[in-house]
Amino acid sequence: DIQMTQSPASLSASLGETVTIQCRASEDIYSGLAWYQQKPGKSPQLLIYGASSLQDGVPSRFSGSGSGTQYSLKISSMQTEDEGVYFCQQGLKYPYTFGAGTKLELK
Amino acid sequence: QVQLKESGPGLVQPSQTLSLTCTVSGFSLTSYNVHWVRQPPGKGLEWMGRMRYNGDTSYNSALKSRLSISRDTSKNQVFLKMNSLQTDDTGTYYCTRDRLPYNNWDNWFAYWGQGTLVTVSS
């Protein structure tokens, strides 16, 4: 199975701050990566797919980049509503696997 | 609009079989893939398996011996059955839908149900 390693496990950011979350795959996943946001008690929400494509309705302050085994999610200006847990997911090979999550809090 | 809703027993005894139903609306099961994903309390997400738009199924090899996914297109329902449940099967079970129809490569989960909490305990 492809292992997905996220860092950091948690972080706190001030309003307006730029936030970056990293995700590393155990092998090349050829941009087959998605990012999800999950708020407490809610289902995950797709933010980014194909490493860098923004899902419909997602604010443009979210962006994704990367290739090969290294990927990142950037929030250009932290907002209150961005608090939550962020997961990366590889969609290249069965079984589709997720990172352990990064908990983002407002400082 | 697109909706998915999971239903099933909240409590299952160890060694018993879990049966869950995902009822969908706003799209056709013969056009979109539907997946099952689970999440232990306070932990990460695990992909369990997929019902493809053409009726084919794929399973996580870690669960394959215990897991079965089926569907009834006339009722817009996808079913999950997993046997020999243990306490570490406790968690929230979600059904999700792919982003695109007739999808063979775009493996992203664009729509999610609210999830159903399953507790395995005697």
Coordinates of N, CA, C and O in Angstrom, one line a residue, chain B residues 29-83:
Chain B
L29 N -26.9 5.6 -9.7 CA -25.9 4.7 -9.3 C -25.3 4.0 -10.6 O -24.2 3.4 -10.5
T30 N -26.0 4.1 -11.7 CA -25.4 3.5 -12.9 C -24.6 4.5 -13.7 O -24.1 4.2 -14.8
S31 N -24.4 5.7 -13.1 CA -23.5 6.7 -13.7 C -22.3 7.1 -12.8 O -21.3 7.5 -13.4
Y32 N -22.4 6.9 -11.5 CA -21.3 7.3 -10.6 C -20.9 6.1 -9.7 O -21.7 5.3 -9.3
N33 N -19.6 6.1 -9.4 CA -19.0 5.2 -8.4 C -19.4 5.7 -7.0 O -19.4 6.9 -6.7
V34 N -19.7 4.8 -6.1 CA -19.9 5.1 -4.7 C -18.9 4.2 -3.8 O -18.7 3.0 -4.1
H35 N -18.3 4.9 -2.9 CA -17.3 4.3 -2.0 C -17.8 4.3 -0.6 O -18.7 5.1 -0.2
W36 N -17.2 3.4 0.2 CA -17.4 3.4 1.7 C -16.0 3.7 2.3 O -15.0 3.1 1.9
V37 N -16.0 4.7 3.2 CA -14.9 5.1 3.9 C -15.2 5.1 5.4 O -16.3 5.6 5.8
R38 N -14.3 4.7 6.3 CA -14.6 4.7 7.7 C -13.6 5.5 8.5 O -12.4 5.7 8.0
Q39 N -13.9 5.9 9.7 CA -13.1 6.7 10.5 C -13.3 6.3 12.0 O -14.3 6.6 12.6
P40 N -12.3 5.7 12.6 CA -12.3 5.4 14.1 C -12.4 6.7 14.8 O -11.9 7.8 14.3
P41 N -13.0 6.7 16.0 CA -13.1 8.0 16.8 C -11.8 8.7 17.0 O -10.8 8.1 17.5
G42 N -11.8 9.9 16.6 CA -10.6 10.7 16.8 C -9.4 10.4 15.9 O -8.3 10.9 16.1
K43 N -9.6 9.5 14.9 CA -8.5 9.1 14.0 C -8.7 9.4 12.6 O -9.6 10.2 12.2
G44 N -7.9 8.8 11.7 CA -7.9 9.1 10.3 C -8.9 8.3 9.5 O -9.8 7.6 10.1
L45 N -8.8 8.5 8.2 CA -9.8 7.9 7.3 C -9.2 6.6 6.6 O -8.1 6.6 6.3
E46 N -10.1 5.6 6.4 CA -9.7 4.4 5.8 C -10.7 4.1 4.6 O -11.9 4.0 4.9
W47 N -10.2 4.0 3.4 CA -11.0 3.6 2.3 C -11.3 2.1 2.4 O -10.4 1.3 2.5
M48 N -12.6 1.7 2.3 CA -13.0 0.3 2.5 C -13.2 -0.4 1.1 O -12.8 -1.5 0.9
G49 N -13.9 0.3 0.3 CA -14.2 -0.4 -1.0 C -15.1 0.5 -1.9 O -15.6 1.6 -1.5
R50 N -15.4 0.0 -3.1 CA -16.1 0.8 -4.1 C -17.1 0.0 -4.9 O -16.8 -1.2 -5.2
M51 N -18.3 0.5 -5.1 CA -19.2 0.0 -6.1 C -19.1 0.9 -7.3 O -19.4 2.1 -7.3
R52 N -18.7 0.3 -8.4 CA -18.5 1.0 -9.6 C -19.8 1.2 -10.3 O -20.8 0.5 -10.1
Y53 N -19.9 2.2 -11.2 CA -21.1 2.5 -11.9 C -21.7 1.4 -12.7 O -22.9 1.2 -12.9
N54 N -20.8 0.5 -13.1 CA -21.2 -0.7 -14.0 C -21.4 -1.9 -13.1 O -21.7 -3.0 -13.7
G55 N -21.4 -1.8 -11.8 CA -21.7 -2.9 -10.9 C -20.5 -3.7 -10.4 O -20.6 -4.5 -9.6
D56 N -19.3 -3.4 -10.9 CA -18.1 -4.0 -10.4 C -17.7 -3.5 -9.0 O -18.1 -2.3 -8.7
T57 N -17.0 -4.3 -8.3 CA -16.6 -3.9 -6.9 C -15.1 -4.0 -6.8 O -14.5 -4.8 -7.4
S58 N -14.6 -3.2 -5.9 CA -13.2 -3.2 -5.5 C -13.1 -3.1 -4.0 O -13.9 -2.3 -3.4
Y59 N -12.2 -3.8 -3.4 CA -12.1 -3.8 -1.9 C -10.7 -3.5 -1.4 O -9.7 -3.8 -2.1
N60 N -10.6 -2.9 -0.2 CA -9.3 -2.8 0.5 C -8.9 -4.2 0.8 O -9.6 -4.9 1.5
S61 N -7.7 -4.6 0.5 CA -7.2 -5.9 0.7 C -7.2 -6.3 2.2 O -7.3 -7.4 2.6
A62 N -7.0 -5.2 3.0 CA -7.0 -5.5 4.5 C -8.4 -5.9 5.0 O -8.4 -6.5 6.1
L63 N -9.4 -5.7 4.2 CA -10.8 -6.0 4.7 C -11.5 -7.0 3.8 O -12.6 -7.5 4.1
K64 N -10.8 -7.3 2.7 CA -11.5 -8.1 1.6 C -12.2 -9.4 2.1 O -13.3 -9.7 1.6
S65 N -11.5 -10.1 3.0 CA -12.1 -11.4 3.4 C -13.4 -11.2 4.2 O -14.1 -12.2 4.4
R66 N -13.6 -10.0 4.8 CA -14.8 -9.8 5.6 C -15.8 -8.9 5.0 O -16.9 -8.8 5.5
L67 N -15.5 -8.3 3.8 CA -16.3 -7.2 3.3 C -17.1 -7.6 2.0 O -16.5 -8.2 1.2
S68 N -18.3 -7.1 1.9 CA -19.1 -7.2 0.7 C -19.8 -5.9 0.4 O -20.5 -5.4 1.4
I69 N -19.8 -5.5 -0.8 CA -20.5 -4.3 -1.2 C -21.4 -4.7 -2.4 O -21.0 -5.3 -3.3
S70 N -22.7 -4.3 -2.3 CA -23.7 -4.6 -3.3 C -24.6 -3.4 -3.5 O -24.4 -2.4 -2.8
R71 N -25.5 -3.5 -4.4 CA -26.4 -2.4 -4.7 C -27.8 -2.8 -5.2 O -27.9 -4.0 -5.7
D72 N -28.8 -1.9 -5.1 CA -30.1 -2.1 -5.7 C -30.4 -0.8 -6.4 O -30.7 0.2 -5.8
T73 N -30.2 -0.8 -7.7 CA -30.3 0.5 -8.5 C -31.7 1.0 -8.5 O -32.0 2.2 -8.6
S74 N -32.7 0.0 -8.4 CA -34.1 0.5 -8.4 C -34.5 1.2 -7.2 O -35.4 2.0 -7.2
K75 N -33.7 1.0 -6.1 CA -34.0 1.7 -4.8 C -33.0 2.7 -4.5 O -33.0 3.4 -3.5
N76 N -32.0 2.9 -5.4 CA -31.0 3.9 -5.3 C -30.2 3.7 -4.0 O -29.9 4.6 -3.2
Q77 N -29.9 2.4 -3.7 CA -29.2 2.1 -2.5 C -27.9 1.2 -2.8 O -27.9 0.4 -3.7
V78 N -26.9 1.5 -2.0 CA -25.7 0.7 -1.9 C -25.5 0.1 -0.5 O -25.8 0.8 0.5
F79 N -25.1 -1.1 -0.5 CA -25.1 -1.9 0.8 C -23.7 -2.2 1.1 O -22.9 -2.6 0.3
L80 N -23.4 -2.2 2.4 CA -22.1 -2.7 3.0 C -22.4 -3.8 4.0 O -23.3 -3.6 4.8
K81 N -21.7 -4.9 3.8 CA -21.8 -6.0 4.8 C -20.4 -6.4 5.2 O -19.5 -6.6 4.4
M82 N -20.1 -6.4 6.5 CA -18.8 -6.8 7.0 C -19.0 -7.7 8.2 O -19.7 -7.4 9.1
N83 N -18.4 -8.9 8.1 CA -18.6 -9.9 9.2 C -17.4 -9.9 10.2 O -16.4 -9.2 10.0

